[in-house]
Amino acid sequence: MPSSPHRVKAVRLERLSRYGDGRHLFVPLDHSVSTGPVTHADRFDDLVDAVISAGADAVIVHKGRARYVSPRHFRQANLIVHLSGSTAHAPDANAKVLVSRVEEAIRLGADAVSVHINIGSDTEASQLADLGAVADACDRWGMPLLAMMYPRGPRVRNPRDPQLLAHVVNIAADLGADLVKTVMAETVAEMADVVATSPVPILVAGGDGEGDLDEFVASALRAGCQGVAIGRRIFRHPDPAAAVRDIARLLHDPAHVEVTHAPALAG
């Protein structure tokens, strides 16, 4: 009997945690659409090799770029194809649109797909519709979906407000995402409150970031997050492989990181 899409998705989700502990280190390298080249064309494959060899669970790229990455890297780690796009030069850089489909990602051998949604943007309604449609296709094909949920736009005063972050991660869960990436709240305790509301695992975005990267990752773990998705702070690092090794060590040997338990939600 053929496997059901639910079974296929469960297998793929299991593989997304390379070390089998339910934690994730994803390295987004999709910035060449939004802001410009990540590195020189002849160094891109070497960059992917470096971060995967150092312990990353997956890299995230657009469909065209996936064709220039050696398939051998995905013996160890996973390929996530990003389906959303916009550029910094647009009248509204927050207006994400779908530039790929789940079926294209499957043809490329992807292990998962991701979409980017800006809650509070002028085009929020169409982005939510896209998220729902992609989630439906993912369910049909048994493909895990990572929703990158950001509070961004003219109606967002504080993108790190824990109540707002709790709202955006639950939007992702309610519309069908299997994993959600969002920004870190101001404090570990506030982020723990966010995590307590979410029925799906939360990964914290690295962003441009300031301060010590290891402490940032440790804070996410203390809050109960299941991992991180860090792009620029890795590919702009003087030694991307060393940065990944340090993060992977924290993620997969977190015995020294004490998780902050959020108070139970009121019924």
mmCIF file of C-alpha atoms in Angstrom:
data_model
loop_
_atom_site.group_PDB
_atom_site.id
_atom_site.type_symbol
_atom_site.label_atom_id
_atom_site.label_comp_id
_atom_site.label_asym_id
_atom_site.label_seq_id
_atom_site.Cartn_x
_atom_site.Cartn_y
_atom_site.Cartn_z
ATOM 1 C CA MET A 1 0.000 0.000 0.000
ATOM 2 C CA PRO A 2 1.413 3.424 -0.938
ATOM 3 C CA SER A 3 2.450 5.663 1.939
ATOM 4 C CA SER A 4 0.011 8.409 2.865
ATOM 5 C CA PRO A 5 1.102 12.064 2.568
ATOM 6 C CA HIS A 6 0.905 12.290 6.358
ATOM 7 C CA ARG A 7 3.379 9.418 6.704
ATOM 8 C CA VAL A 8 5.707 10.899 4.083
ATOM 9 C CA LYS A 9 5.672 14.272 5.831
ATOM 10 C CA ALA A 10 6.426 12.624 9.178
ATOM 11 C CA VAL A 11 9.480 10.907 7.683
ATOM 12 C CA ARG A 12 10.739 14.148 6.146
ATOM 13 C CA LEU A 13 10.165 16.065 9.382
ATOM 14 C CA GLU A 14 12.197 13.459 11.236
ATOM 15 C CA ARG A 15 15.075 13.915 8.800
ATOM 16 C CA LEU A 16 15.045 17.704 9.272
ATOM 17 C CA SER A 17 16.593 17.087 12.674
ATOM 18 C CA ARG A 18 19.889 15.682 11.470
ATOM 19 C CA TYR A 19 20.941 14.416 14.893
ATOM 20 C CA GLY A 20 17.557 12.996 15.832
ATOM 21 C CA ASP A 21 17.041 15.216 18.881
ATOM 22 C CA GLY A 22 14.266 17.418 17.496
ATOM 23 C CA ARG A 23 16.538 20.473 17.300
ATOM 24 C CA HIS A 24 17.337 22.399 14.153
ATOM 25 C CA LEU A 25 20.097 24.616 12.786
ATOM 26 C CA PHE A 26 18.953 26.000 9.442
ATOM 27 C CA VAL A 27 21.177 28.334 7.401
ATOM 28 C CA PRO A 28 19.141 30.573 5.071
ATOM 29 C CA LEU A 29 21.105 31.505 1.952
ATOM 30 C CA ASP A 30 18.152 32.992 0.052
ATOM 31 C CA HIS A 31 19.201 36.626 0.548
ATOM 32 C CA SER A 32 20.422 36.995 -3.044
ATOM 33 C CA VAL A 33 16.832 37.715 -4.120
ATOM 34 C CA SER A 34 15.970 40.167 -1.359
ATOM 35 C CA THR A 35 19.204 42.102 -0.820
ATOM 36 C CA GLY A 36 21.959 40.845 -3.118
ATOM 37 C CA PRO A 37 24.637 38.152 -3.503
ATOM 38 C CA VAL A 38 25.558 36.040 -0.502
ATOM 39 C CA THR A 39 29.039 35.386 -1.903
ATOM 40 C CA HIS A 40 30.774 35.087 -5.279
ATOM 41 C CA ALA A 41 29.184 32.545 -7.582
ATOM 42 C CA ASP A 42 32.242 30.287 -7.601
ATOM 43 C CA ARG A 43 32.308 30.205 -3.774
ATOM 44 C CA PHE A 44 28.658 29.418 -3.114
ATOM 45 C CA ASP A 45 28.989 25.653 -3.261
ATOM 46 C CA ASP A 46 32.030 25.819 -0.990
ATOM 47 C CA LEU A 47 29.976 27.857 1.498
ATOM 48 C CA VAL A 48 27.243 25.222 1.497
ATOM 49 C CA ASP A 49 29.864 22.513 1.940
ATOM 50 C CA ALA A 50 31.406 24.379 4.891
ATOM 51 C CA VAL A 51 28.188 24.941 6.841
ATOM 52 C CA ILE A 52 26.876 21.423 6.260
ATOM 53 C CA SER A 53 30.187 19.776 7.125
ATOM 54 C CA ALA A 54 30.263 21.862 10.321
ATOM 55 C CA GLY A 55 26.878 20.554 11.438
ATOM 56 C CA ALA A 56 23.980 22.495 9.901
ATOM 57 C CA ASP A 57 20.756 20.520 9.571
ATOM 58 C CA ALA A 58 19.670 22.307 6.377
ATOM 59 C CA VAL A 59 20.328 25.167 4.014
ATOM 60 C CA ILE A 60 17.549 27.322 2.568
ATOM 61 C CA VAL A 61 17.879 28.509 -1.044
ATOM 62 C CA HIS A 62 15.688 29.545 -3.948
ATOM 63 C CA LYS A 63 14.871 27.102 -6.732
ATOM 64 C CA GLY A 64 17.370 28.447 -9.262
ATOM 65 C CA ARG A 65 20.250 28.481 -6.797
ATOM 66 C CA ALA A 66 19.528 24.876 -5.815
ATOM 67 C CA ARG A 67 20.659 23.843 -9.294
ATOM 68 C CA TYR A 68 24.161 25.171 -8.568
ATOM 69 C CA VAL A 69 24.622 23.265 -5.307
ATOM 70 C CA SER A 70 26.230 19.833 -5.460
ATOM 71 C CA PRO A 71 23.774 17.045 -4.613
ATOM 72 C CA ARG A 72 26.468 15.313 -2.544
ATOM 73 C CA HIS A 73 25.970 17.846 0.267
ATOM 74 C CA PHE A 74 22.499 16.469 0.904
ATOM 75 C CA ARG A 75 23.758 13.040 1.868
ATOM 76 C CA GLN A 76 24.280 14.584 5.322
ATOM 77 C CA ALA A 77 21.864 17.483 5.529
ATOM 78 C CA ASN A 78 18.621 18.768 4.065
ATOM 79 C CA LEU A 79 17.588 21.057 1.234
ATOM 80 C CA ILE A 80 14.825 23.578 1.932
ATOM 81 C CA VAL A 81 13.546 25.503 -1.077
ATOM 82 C CA HIS A 82 12.224 28.990 -0.333
ATOM 83 C CA LEU A 83 9.036 29.870 -2.209
ATOM 84 C CA SER A 84 8.678 33.601 -1.423
ATOM 85 C CA GLY A 85 10.363 36.661 -2.844
ATOM 86 C CA SER A 86 10.651 40.444 -2.820
ATOM 87 C CA THR A 87 13.527 42.866 -3.237
ATOM 88 C CA ALA A 88 14.829 45.809 -1.254
ATOM 89 C CA HIS A 89 14.264 47.968 -4.351
ATOM 90 C CA ALA A 90 10.492 47.480 -4.537
ATOM 91 C CA PRO A 91 8.003 50.200 -3.529
ATOM 92 C CA ASP A 92 7.104 47.860 -0.661
ATOM 93 C CA ALA A 93 9.880 45.443 0.276
ATOM 94 C CA ASN A 94 7.519 43.774 2.765
ATOM 95 C CA ALA A 95 5.162 42.647 -0.016
ATOM 96 C CA LYS A 96 6.228 39.016 -0.380
ATOM 97 C CA VAL A 97 4.900 37.039 -3.343
ATOM 98 C CA LEU A 98 5.165 33.381 -4.303
ATOM 99 C CA VAL A 99 7.922 32.795 -6.851
ATOM 100 C CA SER A 100 7.951 28.976 -6.690
ATOM 101 C CA ARG A 101 5.558 26.101 -6.061
ATOM 102 C CA VAL A 102 5.766 23.035 -3.873
ATOM 103 C CA GLU A 103 5.835 20.836 -6.974
ATOM 104 C CA GLU A 104 8.963 22.609 -8.251
ATOM 105 C CA ALA A 105 10.678 22.018 -4.907
ATOM 106 C CA ILE A 106 9.809 18.327 -5.106
ATOM 107 C CA ARG A 107 11.333 18.083 -8.581
ATOM 108 C CA LEU A 108 14.533 19.592 -7.153
ATOM 109 C CA GLY A 109 14.686 16.933 -4.437
ATOM 110 C CA ALA A 110 13.807 19.278 -1.574
ATOM 111 C CA ASP A 111 13.205 17.929 1.915
ATOM 112 C CA ALA A 112 11.006 20.896 2.908
ATOM 113 C CA VAL A 113 9.811 24.297 1.691
ATOM 114 C CA SER A 114 9.575 27.691 3.347
ATOM 115 C CA VAL A 115 7.471 30.814 2.884
ATOM 116 C CA HIS A 116 7.924 34.324 4.286
ATOM 117 C CA ILE A 117 4.918 36.198 5.699
ATOM 118 C CA ASN A 118 4.995 39.782 7.002
ATOM 119 C CA ILE A 119 2.168 40.318 9.477
ATOM 120 C CA GLY A 120 1.191 43.988 9.607
ATOM 121 C CA SER A 121 2.275 44.734 6.043
ATOM 122 C CA ASP A 122 -0.014 46.352 3.488
ATOM 123 C CA THR A 123 -0.254 43.066 1.598
ATOM 124 C CA GLU A 124 -0.829 40.854 4.628
ATOM 125 C CA ALA A 125 -4.105 39.471 3.233
ATOM 126 C CA SER A 126 -2.560 38.090 0.050
ATOM 127 C CA GLN A 127 0.419 36.697 1.950
ATOM 128 C CA LEU A 128 -1.900 34.844 4.316
ATOM 129 C CA ALA A 129 -3.764 33.433 1.325
ATOM 130 C CA ASP A 130 -0.438 32.249 -0.097
ATOM 131 C CA LEU A 131 0.485 30.592 3.210
ATOM 132 C CA GLY A 132 -2.805 28.716 3.284
ATOM 133 C CA ALA A 133 -2.438 27.577 -0.327
ATOM 134 C CA VAL A 134 1.144 26.395 0.168
ATOM 135 C CA ALA A 135 0.150 24.537 3.356
ATOM 136 C CA ASP A 136 -2.575 22.745 1.403
ATOM 137 C CA ALA A 137 -0.102 21.698 -1.302
ATOM 138 C CA CYS A 138 2.363 20.549 1.363
ATOM 139 C CA ASP A 139 -0.299 18.346 2.918
ATOM 140 C CA ARG A 140 -1.112 16.817 -0.475
ATOM 141 C CA TRP A 141 2.532 16.031 -1.209
ATOM 142 C CA GLY A 142 3.739 15.192 2.301
ATOM 143 C CA MET A 143 6.151 18.133 2.323
ATOM 144 C CA PRO A 144 7.129 19.890 5.585
ATOM 145 C CA LEU A 145 6.464 23.639 5.673
ATOM 146 C CA LEU A 146 8.563 26.220 7.499
ATOM 147 C CA ALA A 147 6.714 29.544 7.872
ATOM 148 C CA MET A 148 8.955 32.564 8.383
ATOM 149 C CA MET A 149 6.637 34.871 10.313
ATOM 150 C CA TYR A 150 7.748 38.448 10.866
ATOM 151 C CA PRO A 151 5.829 41.349 12.454
ATOM 152 C CA ARG A 152 6.672 44.010 9.843
ATOM 153 C CA GLY A 153 4.813 46.921 8.378
ATOM 154 C CA PRO A 154 3.281 50.305 9.103
ATOM 155 C CA ARG A 155 1.029 48.968 11.865
ATOM 156 C CA VAL A 156 3.800 47.265 13.832
ATOM 157 C CA ARG A 157 5.179 49.398 16.656
ATOM 158 C CA ASN A 158 7.329 46.827 18.440
ATOM 159 C CA PRO A 159 8.256 43.718 16.426
ATOM 160 C CA ARG A 160 9.542 42.022 19.592
ATOM 161 C CA ASP A 161 6.352 42.444 21.594
ATOM 162 C CA PRO A 162 5.668 38.967 23.056
ATOM 163 C CA GLN A 163 1.908 39.183 22.551
ATOM 164 C CA LEU A 164 2.438 40.053 18.902
ATOM 165 C CA LEU A 165 4.989 37.254 18.468
ATOM 166 C CA ALA A 166 2.593 34.783 20.080
ATOM 167 C CA HIS A 167 -0.037 35.907 17.582
ATOM 168 C CA VAL A 168 2.186 35.485 14.507
ATOM 169 C CA VAL A 169 3.444 32.014 15.459
ATOM 170 C CA ASN A 170 -0.099 30.843 16.072
ATOM 171 C CA ILE A 171 -1.178 32.207 12.697
ATOM 172 C CA ALA A 172 1.455 29.954 11.166
ATOM 173 C CA ALA A 173 0.275 26.929 13.138
ATOM 174 C CA ASP A 174 -3.407 27.553 12.435
ATOM 175 C CA LEU A 175 -2.820 27.901 8.690
ATOM 176 C CA GLY A 176 -0.862 24.658 8.448
ATOM 177 C CA ALA A 177 2.859 25.268 9.046
ATOM 178 C CA ASP A 178 4.910 22.477 10.617
ATOM 179 C CA LEU A 179 7.699 24.755 11.879
ATOM 180 C CA VAL A 180 7.784 28.499 12.434
ATOM 181 C CA LYS A 181 10.659 30.945 12.343
ATOM 182 C CA THR A 182 10.306 34.329 14.026
ATOM 183 C CA VAL A 183 12.322 36.943 15.896
ATOM 184 C CA MET A 184 13.399 36.697 19.519
ATOM 185 C CA ALA A 185 11.470 38.633 22.151
ATOM 186 C CA GLU A 186 13.357 41.145 24.284
ATOM 187 C CA THR A 187 13.893 38.716 27.162
ATOM 188 C CA VAL A 188 14.175 34.969 27.623
ATOM 189 C CA ALA A 189 11.137 34.959 29.916
ATOM 190 C CA GLU A 190 9.020 36.775 27.318
ATOM 191 C CA MET A 191 10.122 34.359 24.604
ATOM 192 C CA ALA A 192 9.266 31.444 26.884
ATOM 193 C CA ASP A 193 5.743 32.869 27.083
ATOM 194 C CA VAL A 194 5.609 32.880 23.270
ATOM 195 C CA VAL A 195 6.863 29.291 23.041
ATOM 196 C CA ALA A 196 4.224 28.168 25.548
ATOM 197 C CA THR A 197 1.449 29.286 23.184
ATOM 198 C CA SER A 198 2.727 27.512 20.067
ATOM 199 C CA PRO A 199 1.664 23.991 19.040
ATOM 200 C CA VAL A 200 4.538 23.816 16.521
ATOM 201 C CA PRO A 201 8.305 24.110 17.094
ATOM 202 C CA ILE A 202 9.741 27.643 17.022
ATOM 203 C CA LEU A 203 13.093 28.552 15.482
ATOM 204 C CA VAL A 204 14.574 31.973 16.218
ATOM 205 C CA ALA A 205 15.822 34.129 13.352
ATOM 206 C CA GLY A 206 19.377 35.434 13.607
ATOM 207 C CA GLY A 207 18.874 38.599 11.568
ATOM 208 C CA ASP A 208 21.700 41.132 11.341
ATOM 209 C CA GLY A 209 22.173 40.687 15.068
ATOM 210 C CA GLU A 210 24.453 42.241 17.600
ATOM 211 C CA GLY A 211 26.338 40.766 20.508
ATOM 212 C CA ASP A 212 27.673 37.289 21.111
ATOM 213 C CA LEU A 213 26.191 34.681 18.774
ATOM 214 C CA ASP A 214 26.618 31.801 21.217
ATOM 215 C CA GLU A 215 24.772 33.718 23.936
ATOM 216 C CA PHE A 216 21.993 34.503 21.468
ATOM 217 C CA VAL A 217 21.564 30.797 20.695
ATOM 218 C CA ALA A 218 21.731 29.850 24.374
ATOM 219 C CA SER A 219 19.001 32.413 25.120
ATOM 220 C CA ALA A 220 16.760 30.867 22.461
ATOM 221 C CA LEU A 221 17.286 27.425 23.979
ATOM 222 C CA ARG A 222 16.592 28.694 27.497
ATOM 223 C CA ALA A 223 13.298 30.040 26.189
ATOM 224 C CA GLY A 224 12.366 26.580 24.910
ATOM 225 C CA CYS A 225 12.880 27.189 21.190
ATOM 226 C CA GLN A 226 13.736 24.136 19.098
ATOM 227 C CA GLY A 227 16.519 25.771 17.169
ATOM 228 C CA VAL A 228 17.689 28.701 15.100
ATOM 229 C CA ALA A 229 17.666 29.860 11.489
ATOM 230 C CA ILE A 230 20.719 32.067 11.034
ATOM 231 C CA GLY A 231 21.923 33.325 7.668
ATOM 232 C CA ARG A 232 23.794 36.637 7.612
ATOM 233 C CA ARG A 233 25.549 36.141 10.941
ATOM 234 C CA ILE A 234 26.966 32.921 9.499
ATOM 235 C CA PHE A 235 27.744 33.704 5.855
ATOM 236 C CA ARG A 236 29.222 37.109 6.800
ATOM 237 C CA HIS A 237 31.288 35.533 9.588
ATOM 238 C CA PRO A 238 35.074 35.398 8.982
ATOM 239 C CA ASP A 239 34.857 31.629 9.493
ATOM 240 C CA PRO A 240 31.314 30.365 8.722
ATOM 241 C CA ALA A 241 32.226 26.769 9.549
ATOM 242 C CA ALA A 242 33.507 27.733 13.005
ATOM 243 C CA ALA A 243 30.316 29.702 13.685
ATOM 244 C CA VAL A 244 28.183 26.704 12.724
ATOM 245 C CA ARG A 245 30.251 24.306 14.836
ATOM 246 C CA ASP A 246 29.801 26.510 17.900
ATOM 247 C CA ILE A 247 26.043 26.779 17.365
ATOM 248 C CA ALA A 248 25.670 23.053 16.675
ATOM 249 C CA ARG A 249 27.536 22.221 19.870
ATOM 250 C CA LEU A 250 25.134 24.363 21.885
ATOM 251 C CA LEU A 251 22.058 22.985 20.152
ATOM 252 C CA HIS A 252 22.925 19.345 20.436
ATOM 253 C CA ASP A 253 24.618 19.345 23.830
ATOM 254 C CA PRO A 254 22.293 21.690 25.710
ATOM 255 C CA ALA A 255 22.659 20.079 29.151
ATOM 256 C CA HIS A 256 24.159 23.278 30.521
ATOM 257 C CA VAL A 257 21.281 25.418 29.211
ATOM 258 C CA GLU A 258 18.469 25.702 31.717
ATOM 259 C CA VAL A 259 15.079 26.036 30.021
ATOM 260 C CA THR A 260 12.830 28.798 31.307
ATOM 261 C CA HIS A 261 9.367 27.425 31.960
ATOM 262 C CA ALA A 262 6.589 29.861 31.128
ATOM 263 C CA PRO A 263 3.604 30.088 33.461
ATOM 264 C CA ALA A 264 0.556 28.064 32.454
ATOM 265 C CA LEU A 265 -1.893 29.939 30.272
ATOM 266 C CA ALA A 266 -5.144 30.940 31.901
ATOM 267 C CA GLY A 267 -8.061 28.760 30.839
#
